[in-house]
Amino acid sequence: MTMNHYRIASIPGDGIGKEIMSQGVKVLNLLADVTQSYKIDWKEFPWGSEYYLSKGEMMPADGLKSLEDFDSIFFGAVGWPTVPDHITLWGLRLPICQGFQQYANVRPALLYPGIKSPLAGKKFRDIDFVVVRENTEGEYAGVGGRAQKGTNQEVAMETSVFTRKGVERVIRYAFELAEKRRKKVSNVTKSNAQQYGFVLWDEVFQAVSAEYTQVKTERVLVDAMAARFVLNPESLDVVVASNLHGDILTDLSGAIIGSLGMAPSGNINPERDFPSMFEPVHGSAPDIYGKGIANPIGMFLSGAMMLDFLGESEAGGMIYKAVRETTSHGILTPDVGGKAKTEEVTQSVIDTIKAL
Ligand code: NAI
Ligand code: MG
């Protein structure tokens, strides 16, 4: 058997990003030993709010250049109360997603065994869908400005940008994904109120859907979809949405699977022209940082998505299995109703992998 070598950039970032990154690296290294299928050369980048406070920038000007030759990027979270959130986000995560054309932000929502959903009566797999969020343009295109700053006449404009190419490629990704799943795509927009960008989006959706005759489709306005996440998540398979809508809906999908701490994601450049980036959905959680109780499962599952993407699905599968074992045995951090520390959850995942 040949051993694959991967160079992976890790960016722990801020707050609990730092706590869970070390746990994720531990698990991915263990799987390398266990499967003997790959080896990872890690390089850690100390970028984030502390870096900003000492250097005046979230990452060096040539940051993307230093990342571009890696096979993948493993990311914790950024954001800290001492730095404005638009600086942390626009200084690090958004330039990576946009610069590397990671246009499909893939965010699975799966209810694990032993995890109590806030929705009554839901069991393992009752909630099992994926949100594909457009990740390079839309409401987060960064187009706009402020004039007459500080005066009574001040005006701020933030323009959503939808390009036919940008919309089509993410919708196509959603259909390709649905073909491998339960063959349904739900299209989310707000095209009743926003009559340009989202009407283009709907038209492109219609055109692309004609090529995937095996896949069922529906159109749902974003407000109605928010209610559907709560009332009938069983009806969902793949949900495709704009940058802002996908962002908001996936905190909700994180909540219904028990905790944001359970939710993984991949920022995918499907063409593999650039590295893709894998990270939990949640932020840096300053409210629990330093207590050793951050849920590391979103990070582990993001690692599994990364292994799948690299072609190491045997190792990826072992993570999913070890997480299922761990949650079904009730080894849970406080966010999902348990008393375990971060490291105890990691230890359970490690022990399970060793026993597989
Ligand atoms: P957050 O996701 O950090 O936290 C929201 C709530 O969920 C908090 O009560 C937190 O304790 C809890 N939580 C989140 N992840 C958890 C985990 N793994 N285990 C246990 N509990 C967990 O969102 P918030 O508070 O709105 O933002 C905090 C900072 O993170 C801000 O600076 C924000 O800009 C940034 N942020 C960064 C993101 C990223 O880097 N991708 C994403 C979202 C927010
Ligand atoms: Mg978010």
Short mmCIF file of C-alpha atoms and ligand atoms in Angstrom, two decimals:
data_model
loop_
_atom_site.label_atom_id
_atom_site.label_comp_id
_atom_site.label_asym_id
_atom_site.label_seq_id
_atom_site.Cartn_x
_atom_site.Cartn_y
_atom_site.Cartn_z
CA MET A 1 0.00 0.00 0.00
CA THR A 2 1.32 3.45 -0.87
CA MET A 3 1.46 6.07 1.84
CA ASN A 4 0.04 9.45 0.84
CA HIS A 5 1.77 12.56 2.12
CA TYR A 6 -0.31 15.64 2.82
CA ARG A 7 0.87 19.11 3.74
CA ILE A 8 -1.81 20.71 5.84
CA ALA A 9 -1.87 24.28 7.14
CA SER A 10 -3.48 24.66 10.53
CA ILE A 11 -4.87 27.99 11.70
CA PRO A 12 -6.16 27.65 15.27
CA GLY A 13 -7.17 31.34 15.45
CA ASP A 14 -8.79 32.61 18.63
CA GLY A 15 -10.56 31.40 21.74
CA ILE A 16 -11.80 27.83 21.63
CA GLY A 17 -10.40 27.58 18.10
CA LYS A 18 -7.06 27.04 19.87
CA GLU A 19 -8.48 24.48 22.29
CA ILE A 20 -10.14 22.30 19.69
CA MET A 21 -7.45 22.54 17.02
CA SER A 22 -4.99 20.59 19.16
CA GLN A 23 -7.63 17.89 19.68
CA GLY A 24 -8.39 17.65 15.97
CA VAL A 25 -4.71 17.35 15.07
CA LYS A 26 -4.30 14.57 17.64
CA VAL A 27 -7.12 12.54 16.11
CA LEU A 28 -5.98 13.00 12.51
CA ASN A 29 -2.44 11.96 13.45
CA LEU A 30 -3.73 8.90 15.27
CA LEU A 31 -5.71 7.85 12.20
CA ALA A 32 -2.59 8.23 10.09
CA ASP A 33 -0.84 5.73 12.39
CA VAL A 34 -3.80 3.37 12.56
CA THR A 35 -4.58 3.24 8.83
CA GLN A 36 -0.98 3.59 7.59
CA SER A 37 -2.63 5.15 4.54
CA TYR A 38 -1.30 8.68 4.89
CA LYS A 39 1.03 10.97 6.75
CA ILE A 40 0.44 14.63 7.52
CA ASP A 41 3.09 17.33 7.63
CA TRP A 42 1.45 20.10 9.62
CA LYS A 43 2.42 23.73 9.54
CA GLU A 44 0.74 25.97 12.07
CA PHE A 45 0.07 29.65 11.33
CA PRO A 46 -0.34 31.89 14.40
CA TRP A 47 -2.83 34.22 12.68
CA GLY A 48 -5.77 35.74 14.49
CA SER A 49 -6.64 38.48 16.95
CA GLU A 50 -3.43 38.30 19.02
CA TYR A 51 -1.41 38.49 15.82
CA TYR A 52 -3.51 41.51 14.82
CA LEU A 53 -2.98 43.27 18.14
CA SER A 54 0.80 42.93 17.82
CA LYS A 55 1.23 43.36 14.03
CA GLY A 56 -1.77 45.40 12.92
CA GLU A 57 -2.98 42.75 10.48
CA MET A 58 -4.77 39.41 10.85
CA MET A 59 -2.30 37.68 8.55
CA PRO A 60 0.67 38.91 6.53
CA ALA A 61 -0.07 40.59 3.19
CA ASP A 62 1.26 37.52 1.38
CA GLY A 63 -0.77 35.16 3.59
CA LEU A 64 -2.61 33.50 0.72
CA LYS A 65 0.65 32.96 -1.12
CA SER A 66 2.02 31.01 1.85
CA LEU A 67 -1.11 28.84 1.98
CA GLU A 68 -1.60 28.11 -1.70
CA ASP A 69 0.70 25.09 -1.95
CA PHE A 70 -0.88 23.20 0.92
CA ASP A 71 -3.16 20.25 0.23
CA SER A 72 -5.68 21.59 2.68
CA ILE A 73 -6.32 24.08 5.47
CA PHE A 74 -7.65 23.15 8.91
CA PHE A 75 -9.17 26.15 10.65
CA GLY A 76 -10.37 26.76 14.22
CA ALA A 77 -12.27 30.03 14.63
CA VAL A 78 -11.46 33.74 14.72
CA GLY A 79 -12.91 36.64 16.60
CA TRP A 80 -12.18 38.21 19.96
CA PRO A 81 -13.92 40.94 21.96
CA THR A 82 -10.88 43.28 21.78
CA VAL A 83 -10.95 43.42 17.96
CA PRO A 84 -14.00 44.46 15.89
CA ASP A 85 -15.61 41.39 14.26
CA HIS A 86 -15.54 42.85 10.74
CA ILE A 87 -11.76 43.18 11.04
CA THR A 88 -11.21 39.60 12.13
CA LEU A 89 -13.57 38.17 9.52
CA TRP A 90 -12.46 40.37 6.62
CA GLY A 91 -8.82 40.04 7.65
CA LEU A 92 -8.59 36.28 7.56
CA ARG A 93 -11.46 33.92 6.84
CA LEU A 94 -13.20 35.81 4.03
CA PRO A 95 -10.00 36.52 2.04
CA ILE A 96 -9.16 32.80 2.20
CA CYS A 97 -12.65 31.65 1.12
CA GLN A 98 -12.90 34.25 -1.64
CA GLY A 99 -9.27 34.21 -2.76
CA PHE A 100 -9.19 30.43 -3.04
CA GLN A 101 -12.59 30.25 -4.76
CA GLN A 102 -13.96 28.03 -2.00
CA TYR A 103 -17.42 28.71 -3.34
CA ALA A 104 -19.23 25.77 -1.81
CA ASN A 105 -19.54 26.01 1.96
CA VAL A 106 -20.82 22.56 2.81
CA ARG A 107 -22.48 22.28 6.22
CA PRO A 108 -24.00 18.91 7.15
CA ALA A 109 -26.61 18.77 9.93
CA LEU A 110 -26.86 15.28 11.40
CA LEU A 111 -28.41 14.45 14.75
CA TYR A 112 -26.05 11.99 16.47
CA PRO A 113 -27.20 9.17 18.76
CA GLY A 114 -27.41 10.15 22.42
CA ILE A 115 -27.70 13.85 21.57
CA LYS A 116 -30.90 15.56 22.62
CA SER A 117 -32.30 17.87 19.98
CA PRO A 118 -34.29 20.86 21.24
CA LEU A 119 -36.95 19.56 18.82
CA ALA A 120 -39.12 17.06 20.65
CA GLY A 121 -38.94 13.38 19.87
CA LYS A 122 -36.09 13.43 17.37
CA LYS A 123 -33.78 10.43 17.22
CA PHE A 124 -30.47 9.64 15.51
CA ARG A 125 -30.72 10.51 11.78
CA ASP A 126 -34.20 12.08 12.04
CA ILE A 127 -32.26 15.23 11.19
CA ASP A 128 -29.90 14.53 8.30
CA PHE A 129 -29.48 17.22 5.67
CA VAL A 130 -26.73 19.40 4.20
CA VAL A 131 -26.75 23.13 3.62
CA VAL A 132 -24.65 24.26 0.67
CA ARG A 133 -23.96 27.94 1.19
CA GLU A 134 -22.60 30.19 -1.53
CA ASN A 135 -19.28 31.33 -0.14
CA THR A 136 -17.64 33.92 -2.38
CA GLU A 137 -20.16 36.63 -3.28
CA GLY A 138 -23.80 37.50 -2.55
CA GLU A 139 -24.35 39.62 0.54
CA TYR A 140 -20.71 39.17 1.65
CA ALA A 141 -19.16 40.42 -1.60
CA GLY A 142 -17.67 43.38 0.23
CA VAL A 143 -19.06 45.90 -2.24
CA GLY A 144 -20.26 49.16 -0.73
CA GLY A 145 -19.07 52.12 1.21
CA ARG A 146 -19.81 54.89 3.65
CA ALA A 147 -20.01 58.55 2.85
CA GLN A 148 -20.24 61.67 5.02
CA LYS A 149 -19.02 59.60 7.94
CA GLY A 150 -20.13 60.75 11.34
CA THR A 151 -22.55 63.37 10.06
CA ASN A 152 -26.35 63.30 10.23
CA GLN A 153 -26.39 62.72 6.50
CA GLU A 154 -24.19 59.65 6.74
CA VAL A 155 -25.02 56.95 4.25
CA ALA A 156 -23.85 53.32 4.21
CA MET A 157 -24.44 51.00 1.28
CA GLU A 158 -23.79 47.27 1.23
CA THR A 159 -24.50 45.79 -2.16
CA SER A 160 -25.24 42.14 -2.78
CA VAL A 161 -23.49 40.76 -5.82
CA PHE A 162 -24.86 37.76 -7.70
CA THR A 163 -23.10 36.65 -10.86
CA ARG A 164 -24.53 34.05 -13.20
CA LYS A 165 -21.28 32.09 -12.98
CA GLY A 166 -21.12 32.32 -9.18
CA VAL A 167 -24.71 31.24 -8.74
CA GLU A 168 -24.55 28.45 -11.28
CA ARG A 169 -21.44 26.78 -9.88
CA VAL A 170 -22.77 26.52 -6.33
CA ILE A 171 -26.17 25.28 -7.48
CA ARG A 172 -24.48 22.68 -9.64
CA TYR A 173 -22.44 21.57 -6.62
CA ALA A 174 -25.67 21.12 -4.65
CA PHE A 175 -27.18 18.93 -7.38
CA GLU A 176 -24.03 16.80 -7.63
CA LEU A 177 -24.17 16.29 -3.87
CA ALA A 178 -27.88 15.45 -3.92
CA GLU A 179 -27.25 12.78 -6.53
CA LYS A 180 -25.07 10.97 -3.97
CA ARG A 181 -27.68 11.43 -1.22
CA ARG A 182 -31.49 11.25 -1.18
CA LYS A 183 -31.83 13.19 -4.44
CA LYS A 184 -33.61 16.32 -3.39
CA VAL A 185 -32.49 19.97 -3.56
CA SER A 186 -34.38 22.76 -1.81
CA ASN A 187 -33.63 26.16 -3.28
CA VAL A 188 -33.66 29.02 -0.77
CA THR A 189 -33.93 32.69 -1.75
CA LYS A 190 -35.96 35.77 -0.96
CA SER A 191 -36.89 36.46 -4.57
CA ASN A 192 -40.25 37.92 -3.72
CA ALA A 193 -38.70 40.93 -2.00
CA GLN A 194 -35.29 41.04 -3.67
CA GLN A 195 -36.14 41.13 -7.33
CA TYR A 196 -32.76 41.21 -9.09
CA GLY A 197 -30.12 38.98 -7.59
CA PHE A 198 -32.46 36.32 -6.27
CA VAL A 199 -34.60 36.30 -9.40
CA LEU A 200 -31.42 35.58 -11.36
CA TRP A 201 -30.63 32.89 -8.78
CA ASP A 202 -34.04 31.25 -9.22
CA GLU A 203 -33.72 31.29 -13.02
CA VAL A 204 -30.31 29.66 -12.86
CA PHE A 205 -31.65 27.08 -10.41
CA GLN A 206 -34.45 26.26 -12.83
CA ALA A 207 -32.01 25.87 -15.73
CA VAL A 208 -29.52 23.70 -13.83
CA SER A 209 -32.27 21.51 -12.38
CA ALA A 210 -33.30 20.51 -15.92
CA GLU A 211 -29.98 18.66 -16.23
CA TYR A 212 -30.58 16.55 -13.12
CA THR A 213 -33.80 14.74 -13.94
CA GLN A 214 -33.38 12.24 -11.09
CA VAL A 215 -33.27 14.98 -8.46
CA LYS A 216 -36.48 16.40 -6.96
CA THR A 217 -36.55 20.15 -6.34
CA GLU A 218 -38.52 22.76 -4.49
CA ARG A 219 -38.33 26.53 -4.03
CA VAL A 220 -38.71 27.84 -0.49
CA LEU A 221 -38.37 31.44 0.68
CA VAL A 222 -35.76 31.84 3.42
CA ASP A 223 -38.23 32.82 6.13
CA ALA A 224 -40.39 29.79 5.39
CA MET A 225 -37.26 27.63 5.36
CA ALA A 226 -36.32 28.83 8.85
CA ALA A 227 -39.67 27.54 10.06
CA ARG A 228 -39.24 24.28 8.13
CA PHE A 229 -35.90 23.60 9.87
CA VAL A 230 -37.88 23.52 13.11
CA LEU A 231 -41.18 22.01 11.99
CA ASN A 232 -40.14 19.40 9.44
CA PRO A 233 -36.38 18.91 9.08
CA GLU A 234 -37.06 15.35 7.87
CA SER A 235 -38.26 16.84 4.57
CA LEU A 236 -34.76 18.17 3.76
CA ASP A 237 -31.83 16.60 1.95
CA VAL A 238 -29.68 19.29 0.29
CA VAL A 239 -30.49 22.96 0.84
CA VAL A 240 -28.76 25.53 -1.36
CA ALA A 241 -28.70 29.14 -0.22
CA SER A 242 -26.87 32.44 -0.55
CA ASN A 243 -23.97 33.48 1.66
CA LEU A 244 -26.04 35.35 4.29
CA HIS A 245 -29.03 33.03 4.24
CA GLY A 246 -26.78 29.98 4.49
CA ASP A 247 -24.86 31.56 7.35
CA ILE A 248 -27.99 32.23 9.39
CA LEU A 249 -29.71 28.94 8.59
CA THR A 250 -26.67 26.93 9.65
CA ASP A 251 -26.59 28.34 13.16
CA LEU A 252 -30.18 27.14 13.32
CA SER A 253 -29.28 23.73 11.91
CA GLY A 254 -26.46 23.58 14.46
CA ALA A 255 -28.95 24.33 17.21
CA ILE A 256 -31.43 21.61 16.17
CA ILE A 257 -28.70 18.95 16.11
CA GLY A 258 -28.06 19.75 19.75
CA SER A 259 -25.30 22.35 19.65
CA LEU A 260 -23.31 24.53 17.32
CA GLY A 261 -20.37 22.58 18.72
CA MET A 262 -21.56 19.50 16.78
CA ALA A 263 -21.59 21.20 13.37
CA PRO A 264 -18.73 20.74 10.87
CA SER A 265 -18.10 22.46 7.56
CA GLY A 266 -15.95 22.47 4.48
CA ASN A 267 -15.14 25.51 2.38
CA ILE A 268 -14.68 23.67 -0.87
CA ASN A 269 -12.95 24.59 -4.10
CA PRO A 270 -14.34 21.67 -6.11
CA GLU A 271 -11.93 22.17 -9.02
CA ARG A 272 -8.99 21.76 -6.63
CA ASP A 273 -7.24 24.77 -8.14
CA PHE A 274 -6.65 25.96 -4.57
CA PRO A 275 -6.65 24.32 -1.14
CA SER A 276 -10.04 23.83 0.50
CA MET A 277 -10.54 24.72 4.15
CA PHE A 278 -12.28 22.73 6.87
CA GLU A 279 -13.58 24.24 10.11
CA PRO A 280 -16.37 23.86 12.64
CA VAL A 281 -19.34 26.16 12.01
CA HIS A 282 -19.10 27.88 15.38
CA GLY A 283 -16.99 30.85 16.39
CA SER A 284 -14.38 31.39 19.08
CA ALA A 285 -16.89 31.21 21.99
CA PRO A 286 -15.17 33.70 24.36
CA ASP A 287 -17.82 32.85 26.98
CA ILE A 288 -16.36 29.37 27.56
CA TYR A 289 -12.74 29.85 26.48
CA GLY A 290 -10.17 28.54 28.94
CA LYS A 291 -12.57 26.28 30.82
CA GLY A 292 -11.63 23.16 28.89
CA ILE A 293 -15.24 22.40 28.03
CA ALA A 294 -15.45 23.29 24.33
CA ASN A 295 -17.13 20.56 22.33
CA PRO A 296 -14.44 19.22 19.96
CA ILE A 297 -16.85 17.15 17.84
CA GLY A 298 -17.50 19.83 15.20
CA MET A 299 -13.74 19.96 14.73
CA PHE A 300 -13.41 16.15 14.48
CA LEU A 301 -16.23 15.97 11.94
CA SER A 302 -14.60 18.79 9.96
CA GLY A 303 -11.44 16.66 9.99
CA ALA A 304 -13.47 13.72 8.67
CA MET A 305 -14.80 15.91 5.84
CA MET A 306 -11.21 16.91 5.07
CA LEU A 307 -10.09 13.27 4.97
CA ASP A 308 -13.02 12.40 2.67
CA PHE A 309 -12.05 15.27 0.38
CA LEU A 310 -8.42 14.11 0.30
CA GLY A 311 -9.56 10.61 -0.64
CA GLU A 312 -8.96 9.07 2.81
CA SER A 313 -12.54 8.00 3.37
CA GLU A 314 -11.58 4.90 5.33
CA ALA A 315 -9.98 7.13 7.97
CA GLY A 316 -12.83 9.64 7.67
CA GLY A 317 -15.34 6.87 8.27
CA MET A 318 -13.53 5.90 11.47
CA ILE A 319 -14.10 9.42 12.84
CA TYR A 320 -17.84 9.29 12.12
CA LYS A 321 -18.00 5.90 13.81
CA ALA A 322 -15.98 6.97 16.86
CA VAL A 323 -18.13 10.08 17.29
CA ARG A 324 -21.32 7.98 17.14
CA GLU A 325 -19.93 5.61 19.79
CA THR A 326 -18.86 8.50 22.00
CA THR A 327 -22.16 10.37 21.88
CA SER A 328 -24.25 7.23 22.28
CA HIS A 329 -22.26 6.41 25.46
CA GLY A 330 -23.13 9.85 26.83
CA ILE A 331 -19.59 11.20 26.87
CA LEU A 332 -20.70 14.76 26.23
CA THR A 333 -19.55 18.31 26.93
CA PRO A 334 -21.94 20.69 28.77
CA ASP A 335 -23.31 22.31 25.57
CA VAL A 336 -24.95 18.96 24.75
CA GLY A 337 -26.04 18.28 28.30
CA GLY A 338 -23.04 16.35 29.64
CA LYS A 339 -20.29 16.91 32.18
CA ALA A 340 -17.26 15.80 30.17
CA LYS A 341 -14.29 17.99 29.47
CA THR A 342 -13.01 18.55 25.94
CA GLU A 343 -10.13 16.13 26.55
CA GLU A 344 -12.40 13.38 27.83
CA VAL A 345 -14.42 13.49 24.63
CA THR A 346 -11.18 13.37 22.64
CA GLN A 347 -9.94 10.43 24.72
CA SER A 348 -13.16 8.52 24.05
CA VAL A 349 -12.84 9.14 20.32
CA ILE A 350 -9.20 8.02 20.44
CA ASP A 351 -9.97 4.88 22.45
CA THR A 352 -12.81 3.98 20.08
CA ILE A 353 -10.63 4.42 17.01
CA LYS A 354 -7.95 2.21 18.56
CA ALA A 355 -10.55 -0.47 19.25
CA LEU A 356 -12.10 -0.43 15.74
P1 NAI B 1 -19.95 31.33 18.80
O1 NAI B 1 -20.25 30.29 17.78
O2 NAI B 1 -18.53 31.53 19.13
O3 NAI B 1 -20.77 30.98 20.14
C1 NAI B 1 -22.19 30.94 20.21
C2 NAI B 1 -22.61 30.12 21.45
O4 NAI B 1 -22.38 28.73 21.17
C3 NAI B 1 -21.81 30.47 22.69
O5 NAI B 1 -22.64 30.40 23.80
C4 NAI B 1 -20.76 29.38 22.74
O6 NAI B 1 -20.32 29.08 24.05
C5 NAI B 1 -21.48 28.19 22.13
N1 NAI B 1 -20.53 27.30 21.41
C6 NAI B 1 -20.02 27.52 20.18
N2 NAI B 1 -19.17 26.53 19.86
C7 NAI B 1 -19.13 25.69 20.91
C8 NAI B 1 -18.42 24.49 21.19
N3 NAI B 1 -17.56 23.94 20.31
N4 NAI B 1 -18.62 23.89 22.37
C9 NAI B 1 -19.49 24.40 23.26
N5 NAI B 1 -20.19 25.53 23.07
C10 NAI B 1 -20.01 26.17 21.91
O7 NAI B 1 -20.61 32.68 18.24
P2 NAI B 1 -20.54 34.17 18.83
O8 NAI B 1 -20.55 34.16 20.30
O9 NAI B 1 -21.58 34.89 18.08
O10 NAI B 1 -19.17 34.73 18.31
C11 NAI B 1 -17.96 34.73 19.07
C12 NAI B 1 -16.84 35.23 18.17
O11 NAI B 1 -16.60 34.27 17.11
C13 NAI B 1 -17.15 36.55 17.47
O12 NAI B 1 -15.97 37.30 17.47
C14 NAI B 1 -17.54 36.15 16.05
O13 NAI B 1 -17.28 37.13 15.10
C15 NAI B 1 -16.66 34.93 15.85
N6 NAI B 1 -17.15 33.97 14.85
C16 NAI B 1 -16.20 33.36 14.08
C17 NAI B 1 -16.55 32.39 13.17
C18 NAI B 1 -15.47 31.72 12.42
O14 NAI B 1 -14.30 31.91 12.65
N7 NAI B 1 -15.77 30.88 11.46
C19 NAI B 1 -17.94 31.96 13.03
C20 NAI B 1 -18.85 32.61 13.94
C21 NAI B 1 -18.46 33.59 14.80
MG MG B 2 -22.02 31.86 10.97
#
